[in-house]
Amino acid sequence: MRLARRAAVAIAAGALLSGTAAYGTASAGDTASATAQHLPQPWAGTSQADTLRDAAATQGRFVGTALNDGLLNNPTYTAIAGGEFSSVTAENAMKWGSLESTRGQYNWGGADRLVEFADRHGQQVYGHTLVWHSQLPGWVENGNFSPTELRGIVDNHIATVAGRYAGDIDRWDVVNEVFNEDGTFRDSVFSRAFGESFVADAFRATRAADPDARLFINDYNTDGINAKSDGMYRLVSSLLDAGVPIDGVGFQSHMILGQMPASYQANLQRFADLGLEVVITELDIRMNTPSDAGRLAQQAEQYRQVVQACLNVDRCSGVTMWGVSDRDSWIPGVFPGEGAANLYDEDYRPKPAYGAVLAAFGGGGDPDPTDPTDPTDPSDPTDPTDPAPGGCTVSYRVTSAWPGGSVVEVGVTTATALDGWQATFALPAGARVTGGWNATFSQSGSTVTAANVAHNRAVGAGGTFGFGFQSDTGAHGAPAVSLNGERCATG
Ligand code: XIL
């Protein structure tokens, strides 16, 4: 799906854009994106990051969430998903059964929306998943194809999906869940046709379709050293020996409260020692419901241990949570009587586990980062008790203006290092941004959000970045500008 990133590149290249085709109109997601400015955002005036993504970035890690595109019209959900996480995985939208339930008829809507969401929020995209025995279309599962036919079907699927999103995807789960619990190879429509060889073929086909994505194999109950993870270890070792283009192993880590494998870190490390990247891909920690304070505290500690294990392994690049809140988690539907597995509760309030993960990544400071009215919340830009600006300095210059139009250049100097940024400001009532460069723009009412593009995502401490735009309003005074939710001084 090249629309979103192409548009961003075109803007970054300085192309003068007219109308709304590439710029985009304020959608529910855009509104939520603006809302996110008032929700958890980094605060450069404190030494500790107060979002998961900023804290994780200080450790050189990403922190992700499974994203349910059906919830993108919920502004609370999108504010947290966009503001707290630096990576998104499609919970279902990129699975074969979602994309091509009828042969040859593709439904790209959910996957495209996810990629656009990630683009707007400066997030990585973790592609999930190309070849999996589950959530397959019926026509693949029950087609009784010859191996030659099935080979063509799988190759075409990978070429079509990985090809479409080439350039948008940072990592792909090329194959998912190919092992039985005892470490033997799982029976599936693919293994029946090809034995184990479909794994290597799928990696080669994905590399051909998207040379830049890092390619992963992913599984569950492989979190500690056990028969199943031994099977995984043998397979990836043989793939590496055969020169198959595999870059990493995903450990789903769908965990049960109180069942943290003692060998968790050692297991990550043995795969890392093969030269592979490792990622915690689908973390949740479920318990019998209803929860209580004691179990939520125990859960927080288990989350901390998982994150700490990743941080202790150099090649562990990130941790993805399987869903934002207990409300949208898959657990109660699949494990009756269990739930409360995520970082946020049913009302999107952060649980003790949230604080534990934030602290494990080295962040902290805001006891309730989702409460915009919290007078002690330093991320609330309207809060008069907040410390004076100082973390960023901005210059907003109208470089040319005429009746009904102007060009503006904005320069922002940041005191602290950034890995992804959003600058927000208000235009005069009724004015619209009509084009721009070096940022991706969205607008909700008069509030404009300019988000980083790929090439200016990372800014060092004391560094300056700039962007510019055209609008349909004439000369106007410089508005207040906020960087990641913090008001900037003018300079
Ligand atoms: C789950 C989703 O969360 C559910 O919404 C869906 O009904 C079933 O799949 N391992 C995986 C994920 O790799 O794709 C699964 O996601 C959870 C287990």
XYZ file of C-alpha atoms and ligand atoms in Angstrom:
509
model
C 0.000 0.000 0.000
C 1.904 2.928 -1.156
C -0.623 5.715 -0.864
C 0.201 6.947 2.591
C 3.950 6.711 2.409
C 4.098 7.956 -1.143
C 2.064 10.959 -0.098
C 4.409 11.592 2.776
C 7.406 11.305 0.493
C 5.831 13.676 -2.005
C 5.227 16.204 0.736
C 8.712 15.688 2.071
C 10.130 16.314 -1.373
C 8.478 19.686 -1.420
C 5.850 18.911 -4.023
C 3.212 21.594 -4.043
C -0.004 19.768 -3.381
C -3.408 21.115 -4.045
C -6.744 19.985 -2.775
C -7.043 17.134 -0.359
C -5.976 14.118 -2.387
C -2.530 13.674 -0.928
C -2.944 15.834 2.112
C -6.045 14.081 3.386
C -9.030 15.415 5.245
C -9.702 15.204 8.924
C -11.084 11.748 9.543
C -12.008 10.140 12.815
C -8.411 9.048 13.009
C -7.130 12.537 12.388
C -9.306 13.902 15.121
C -8.034 11.270 17.433
C -4.521 12.075 16.414
C -5.101 15.650 17.476
C -6.645 14.397 20.693
C -3.515 12.459 21.328
C -1.724 15.742 21.848
C -3.583 16.084 25.118
C -3.073 12.518 26.135
C 0.170 10.845 27.039
C 3.012 12.621 25.358
C 6.632 13.140 26.222
C 7.529 15.967 28.518
C 10.885 17.375 27.780
C 10.949 19.301 31.038
C 11.341 16.167 33.123
C 14.220 13.786 32.884
C 11.969 10.754 32.461
C 9.859 9.938 29.442
C 6.192 9.617 30.276
C 4.974 7.564 27.361
C 5.868 3.970 26.669
C 7.198 4.831 23.227
C 9.487 7.583 24.433
C 10.746 5.502 27.302
C 11.364 2.521 25.000
C 13.160 4.799 22.549
C 15.621 5.805 25.251
C 16.569 2.117 25.360
C 16.740 1.856 21.564
C 13.670 -0.407 21.567
C 10.214 -0.208 20.055
C 7.054 -0.858 22.013
C 4.085 -1.972 19.972
C 0.466 -2.912 20.149
C -1.814 -5.108 18.139
C -4.158 -2.702 16.394
C -7.786 -3.515 15.661
C -8.766 -1.368 12.702
C -12.424 -1.747 13.698
C -11.710 0.449 16.722
C -10.081 3.327 14.868
C -13.254 5.390 15.221
C -12.841 5.340 19.017
C -10.807 8.439 19.910
C -9.743 7.117 23.307
C -8.434 3.958 21.688
C -6.616 5.773 18.904
C -5.142 8.351 21.270
C -3.536 5.617 23.329
C -2.598 3.444 20.362
C -1.033 6.417 18.562
C 0.445 8.186 21.554
C 1.880 5.356 23.602
C 3.183 2.886 21.026
C 5.883 3.167 18.380
C 4.887 0.060 16.421
C 1.612 -1.491 15.364
C 0.756 -5.037 14.324
C -2.515 -5.771 12.551
C -4.460 -7.950 14.969
C -6.340 -9.524 12.076
C -6.390 -7.237 9.049
C -3.296 -8.619 7.295
C -4.186 -12.279 7.718
C -4.960 -14.193 4.545
C -8.558 -14.837 5.560
C -9.125 -11.104 6.057
C -7.443 -10.078 2.824
C -8.738 -12.632 0.319
C -11.692 -14.576 1.652
C -12.836 -15.005 -1.952
C -10.148 -16.041 -4.373
C -8.843 -13.085 -6.346
C -10.981 -10.506 -4.528
C -8.869 -8.506 -2.147
C -10.137 -6.480 0.769
C -7.330 -4.086 1.578
C -9.392 -1.659 3.678
C -8.361 -2.655 7.176
C -4.709 -3.188 6.318
C -4.518 0.116 4.447
C -6.092 1.956 7.364
C -3.516 0.457 9.683
C -0.624 1.528 7.482
C -2.066 5.034 7.223
C -2.542 5.177 10.993
C 1.058 4.145 11.529
C 2.232 6.731 9.041
C 0.295 9.500 10.777
C 1.706 8.540 14.147
C 5.304 7.946 13.146
C 5.054 4.249 13.928
C 6.692 1.136 12.588
C 4.484 -1.558 11.092
C 4.950 -5.206 12.047
C 3.340 -7.298 9.295
C 1.338 -10.273 10.551
C 1.222 -12.796 8.886
C 1.837 -14.329 5.446
C 1.757 -18.123 5.867
C -0.246 -19.543 8.774
C -2.449 -22.602 9.082
C -5.133 -20.581 10.895
C -7.486 -17.832 9.719
C -6.984 -19.067 6.177
C -9.652 -18.555 3.531
C -11.787 -21.653 3.096
C -10.815 -21.854 -0.560
C -7.156 -22.341 0.445
C -7.847 -24.679 3.348
C -10.290 -26.925 1.530
C -9.227 -26.487 -2.082
C -7.609 -29.905 -2.498
C -4.969 -28.332 -4.684
C -2.038 -30.253 -6.054
C 1.309 -29.244 -4.538
C 2.149 -27.416 -7.763
C -1.095 -25.458 -7.658
C -0.718 -24.671 -3.960
C 2.835 -23.544 -4.521
C 1.620 -21.057 -7.102
C -1.143 -19.867 -4.793
C 1.214 -19.280 -1.864
C 3.812 -17.572 -4.054
C 1.139 -15.322 -5.516
C -0.202 -14.478 -2.059
C 3.226 -13.461 -0.791
C 4.090 -11.508 -3.928
C 0.754 -9.677 -3.820
C 0.623 -8.829 -0.113
C 4.306 -8.268 0.662
C 4.650 -6.488 -2.677
C 1.749 -4.151 -1.988
C 3.140 -3.082 1.360
C 6.808 -3.081 0.387
C 8.338 0.024 1.914
C 5.655 0.225 4.600
C 6.533 -2.848 6.635
C 9.497 -2.985 9.001
C 9.141 -6.670 9.886
C 7.029 -9.514 8.524
C 5.926 -12.627 10.346
C 6.559 -14.690 7.237
C 5.402 -17.922 8.831
C 3.468 -18.351 12.029
C 2.986 -21.272 14.406
C 4.503 -24.212 12.524
C 5.268 -26.337 15.607
C 3.395 -28.762 17.820
C 3.944 -28.500 21.542
C 6.484 -31.353 21.438
C 8.601 -29.544 18.881
C 7.533 -31.633 15.889
C 6.267 -29.951 12.760
C 2.576 -29.092 12.755
C 0.197 -30.767 10.353
C -1.351 -28.180 8.006
C -2.462 -27.710 4.440
C 1.085 -26.484 3.789
C 3.036 -29.212 5.574
C 0.872 -31.894 3.952
C 1.792 -30.559 0.506
C 5.427 -29.599 1.035
C 6.751 -30.956 4.318
C 8.917 -28.343 6.006
C 10.191 -26.845 2.774
C 7.391 -24.287 2.520
C 9.058 -22.333 5.323
C 12.266 -21.697 3.399
C 10.314 -21.014 0.214
C 8.107 -18.478 1.990
C 11.131 -16.590 3.315
C 12.720 -16.472 -0.124
C 9.495 -15.302 -1.733
C 8.997 -12.575 0.868
C 12.547 -11.302 0.490
C 11.985 -11.114 -3.263
C 8.726 -9.183 -2.814
C 10.024 -6.787 -0.139
C 13.809 -6.669 0.078
C 13.792 -4.162 2.956
C 11.535 -5.859 5.471
C 13.136 -7.929 8.220
C 11.763 -11.444 8.039
C 10.557 -13.358 11.103
C 9.213 -16.708 12.152
C 6.781 -16.484 15.053
C 5.251 -18.915 17.549
C 3.641 -19.319 20.978
C 4.716 -21.391 23.963
C 8.267 -21.006 22.725
C 8.954 -18.426 25.430
C 11.081 -20.594 27.689
C 13.566 -23.318 26.822
C 11.330 -26.310 26.144
C 10.636 -28.970 23.514
C 8.748 -26.535 21.293
C 11.397 -23.818 21.389
C 14.022 -26.526 20.818
C 12.140 -27.372 17.611
C 12.217 -23.716 16.650
C 15.909 -23.509 17.442
C 16.679 -26.492 15.219
C 14.608 -25.120 12.350
C 16.045 -21.597 12.339
C 19.563 -22.999 12.691
C 19.032 -25.118 9.601
C 17.493 -22.188 7.717
C 20.533 -20.061 8.526
C 22.865 -22.888 7.462
C 21.017 -23.114 4.159
C 21.314 -19.379 3.541
C 17.575 -18.766 3.812
C 16.868 -15.047 4.338
C 15.573 -15.101 7.906
C 16.306 -12.152 10.200
C 14.476 -12.859 13.402
C 12.314 -14.916 15.697
C 9.098 -13.704 17.296
C 8.058 -14.964 20.719
C 4.338 -14.421 21.110
C 4.382 -14.604 24.921
C 0.684 -15.119 25.524
C 1.285 -15.776 29.193
C -0.627 -16.930 32.228
C -0.283 -15.028 35.499
C 2.331 -16.653 37.686
C 3.810 -18.701 34.863
C 6.872 -16.732 33.850
C 9.318 -19.269 32.398
C 12.509 -19.171 34.426
C 14.509 -19.607 31.229
C 12.764 -16.725 29.394
C 15.821 -14.501 28.982
C 18.172 -17.411 28.349
C 15.862 -18.585 25.601
C 15.828 -15.176 23.905
C 19.589 -15.080 24.256
C 20.226 -18.435 22.585
C 18.346 -17.275 19.481
C 20.115 -13.917 19.588
C 23.404 -15.790 19.753
C 22.600 -17.220 16.317
C 22.821 -13.640 15.065
C 19.044 -13.268 14.841
C 16.916 -10.374 16.001
C 14.360 -11.350 18.634
C 11.042 -9.635 19.345
C 8.317 -10.201 21.918
C 5.471 -10.130 19.430
C 2.129 -10.696 21.196
C 2.538 -10.123 24.916
C -0.407 -10.481 27.246
C -0.651 -11.973 30.745
C -4.056 -13.372 31.542
C -5.656 -14.243 34.857
C -8.950 -15.557 36.140
C -11.486 -12.746 36.214
C -12.514 -10.637 37.953
C -9.078 -9.344 38.790
C -8.087 -7.990 42.183
C -5.372 -5.664 43.429
C -3.050 -8.477 44.426
C -3.165 -10.169 41.052
C -2.819 -6.882 39.198
C 0.327 -6.202 41.199
C 1.635 -9.676 40.417
C 0.829 -9.107 36.760
C 2.732 -5.806 36.806
C 5.780 -7.622 38.125
C 5.534 -10.273 35.418
C 5.260 -7.600 32.712
C 8.332 -5.939 34.217
C 10.262 -9.188 34.043
C 9.384 -9.694 30.377
C 10.473 -6.200 29.411
C 13.623 -6.467 31.496
C 14.502 -9.785 29.827
C 14.219 -8.103 26.430
C 16.351 -5.181 27.579
C 18.974 -7.604 28.849
C 19.328 -9.143 25.385
C 21.056 -6.806 22.959
C 19.342 -8.186 19.893
C 15.846 -7.959 21.410
C 14.538 -4.976 19.468
C 11.103 -4.533 20.962
C 7.995 -5.709 22.731
C 4.500 -5.696 21.255
C 1.434 -5.907 23.487
C -1.429 -7.946 22.062
C -4.055 -5.222 22.257
C -4.406 -1.909 24.021
C -6.903 -2.649 26.783
C -8.733 -5.444 28.564
C -11.830 -4.255 26.717
C -10.448 -5.067 23.272
C -8.399 -8.150 24.168
C -8.991 -11.481 22.412
C -8.531 -13.377 25.705
C -12.069 -13.492 27.179
C -13.451 -14.776 23.883
C -10.912 -17.580 23.566
C -10.217 -18.456 27.214
C -13.585 -18.242 29.004
C -13.294 -16.976 32.550
C -9.899 -15.405 31.912
C -8.951 -11.864 30.942
C -7.567 -8.652 32.447
C -4.454 -9.441 30.429
C -3.466 -6.030 29.067
C -1.911 -2.749 30.202
C -5.161 -0.761 30.262
C -8.409 -1.740 31.916
C -11.908 -1.942 30.435
C -12.231 1.851 30.752
C -8.850 2.522 29.173
C -7.285 3.457 32.496
C -3.655 2.401 32.871
C -3.216 -0.564 35.187
C -0.266 -1.254 37.481
C 1.216 -3.213 34.580
C 1.363 -0.007 32.539
C 3.447 1.705 35.198
C 5.679 -1.333 35.492
C 6.373 -1.444 31.751
C 6.970 2.309 31.647
C 9.376 2.076 34.565
C 11.125 -0.967 33.098
C 11.854 1.085 29.978
C 13.257 3.817 32.221
C 10.276 6.169 32.042
C 7.885 7.374 34.660
C 6.666 10.374 36.468
C 3.018 10.739 35.527
C 0.726 8.729 37.774
C -2.200 8.919 35.370
C -0.910 9.624 31.895
C -4.309 9.356 30.227
C -6.020 12.014 32.282
C -5.831 15.341 30.422
C -7.472 17.198 33.301
C -5.006 15.952 35.866
C -3.467 19.171 37.261
C -0.239 17.369 38.000
C -0.027 16.017 34.473
C 2.837 17.788 32.760
C 1.640 16.683 29.354
C -1.489 18.806 29.496
C -0.667 21.871 27.396
C -3.584 23.840 28.821
C -2.556 23.317 32.416
C -1.433 26.645 33.967
C 0.443 24.846 36.737
C 2.791 23.197 34.298
C 6.398 24.298 34.395
C 7.397 27.073 32.039
C 8.304 26.037 28.503
C 11.907 25.236 27.890
C 12.111 21.814 26.305
C 11.628 23.237 22.823
C 11.957 26.531 21.043
C 10.068 27.346 17.887
C 10.232 29.885 15.108
C 7.084 30.267 12.989
C 7.665 32.510 9.998
C 5.170 33.512 7.320
C 7.640 33.752 4.458
C 5.170 34.966 1.867
C 1.527 35.936 1.929
C -1.116 37.199 -0.411
C -4.891 37.643 -0.086
C -6.167 34.115 0.438
C -2.846 32.342 0.820
C 0.472 32.127 2.601
C 3.596 30.028 2.974
C 4.917 29.262 6.448
C 8.223 27.816 7.596
C 8.514 26.359 11.078
C 11.766 25.531 12.852
C 11.801 23.620 16.121
C 14.793 23.102 18.400
C 14.402 20.326 20.935
C 16.272 20.074 24.222
C 15.897 16.299 24.344
C 16.439 13.641 21.710
C 13.318 12.654 19.764
C 12.403 9.442 18.014
C 9.299 10.607 16.211
C 7.606 13.961 16.747
C 4.338 15.791 16.330
C 4.052 19.565 16.288
C 0.604 21.088 16.842
C -0.655 24.617 16.378
C -3.849 26.447 15.469
C -4.484 28.337 12.254
C -6.993 31.201 12.071
C -10.581 29.929 12.104
C -11.602 28.420 8.780
C -8.059 28.200 7.410
C -6.814 24.945 5.919
C -3.386 23.596 5.131
C -3.281 22.906 1.383
C 0.170 21.380 1.031
C 3.507 21.126 2.735
C 6.903 19.526 3.046
C 9.113 17.687 5.533
C 6.085 16.541 7.590
C 2.807 14.716 7.239
C -0.081 17.005 8.009
C -3.508 16.364 9.468
C -6.059 18.867 10.621
C -9.001 18.795 12.995
C -10.927 22.056 13.052
C -8.296 24.759 13.218
C -5.746 22.491 14.940
C -2.989 21.300 12.630
C -0.756 18.353 13.493
C 2.539 18.061 11.623
C 4.142 14.666 12.182
C 7.637 13.588 11.241
C 8.399 11.789 8.012
C 10.906 8.958 7.906
C 13.982 11.058 7.227
C 13.501 13.511 10.090
C 12.049 11.132 12.659
C 15.140 11.062 14.857
C 16.419 14.387 16.211
C 19.300 14.599 18.652
C 19.252 16.568 21.887
C 19.712 20.235 21.005
C 18.899 19.514 17.364
C 16.628 21.512 15.086
C 14.149 20.258 12.530
C 11.952 22.188 10.158
C 8.894 21.830 7.994
C 6.763 24.104 5.918
C 3.315 24.384 4.466
C 0.945 26.386 2.321
C -2.454 27.415 3.590
C -5.478 29.215 2.200
C -5.218 32.019 4.722
C -3.280 35.237 4.246
C -0.809 36.922 6.589
C -1.337 35.876 10.191
C 0.442 36.015 13.514
C 2.533 33.139 14.858
C 0.423 30.744 16.919
C 1.658 28.829 19.961
C 3.287 25.572 18.879
C 3.448 22.396 20.961
C 5.960 19.625 20.420
C 4.648 16.201 21.439
C 2.137 17.949 23.659
C 4.509 20.403 25.296
C 4.244 24.110 24.621
C 7.406 25.485 23.076
C 9.031 28.795 23.822
C 9.239 31.190 20.883
C 12.606 32.130 19.639
C -5.935 -13.595 17.403
C -6.700 -12.298 17.411
O -6.308 -11.535 18.523
C -8.187 -12.576 17.464
O -8.914 -11.362 17.289
C -8.583 -13.555 16.377
O -9.950 -13.891 16.519
C -7.740 -14.808 16.454
O -6.370 -14.448 16.378
N -1.468 -15.989 17.767
C -1.396 -15.148 16.702
C -2.424 -14.083 16.547
O -0.445 -15.203 15.928
O -2.685 -13.787 15.200
C -3.687 -14.428 17.255
O -4.570 -13.310 17.185
C -3.416 -14.819 18.681
C -2.539 -16.014 18.738
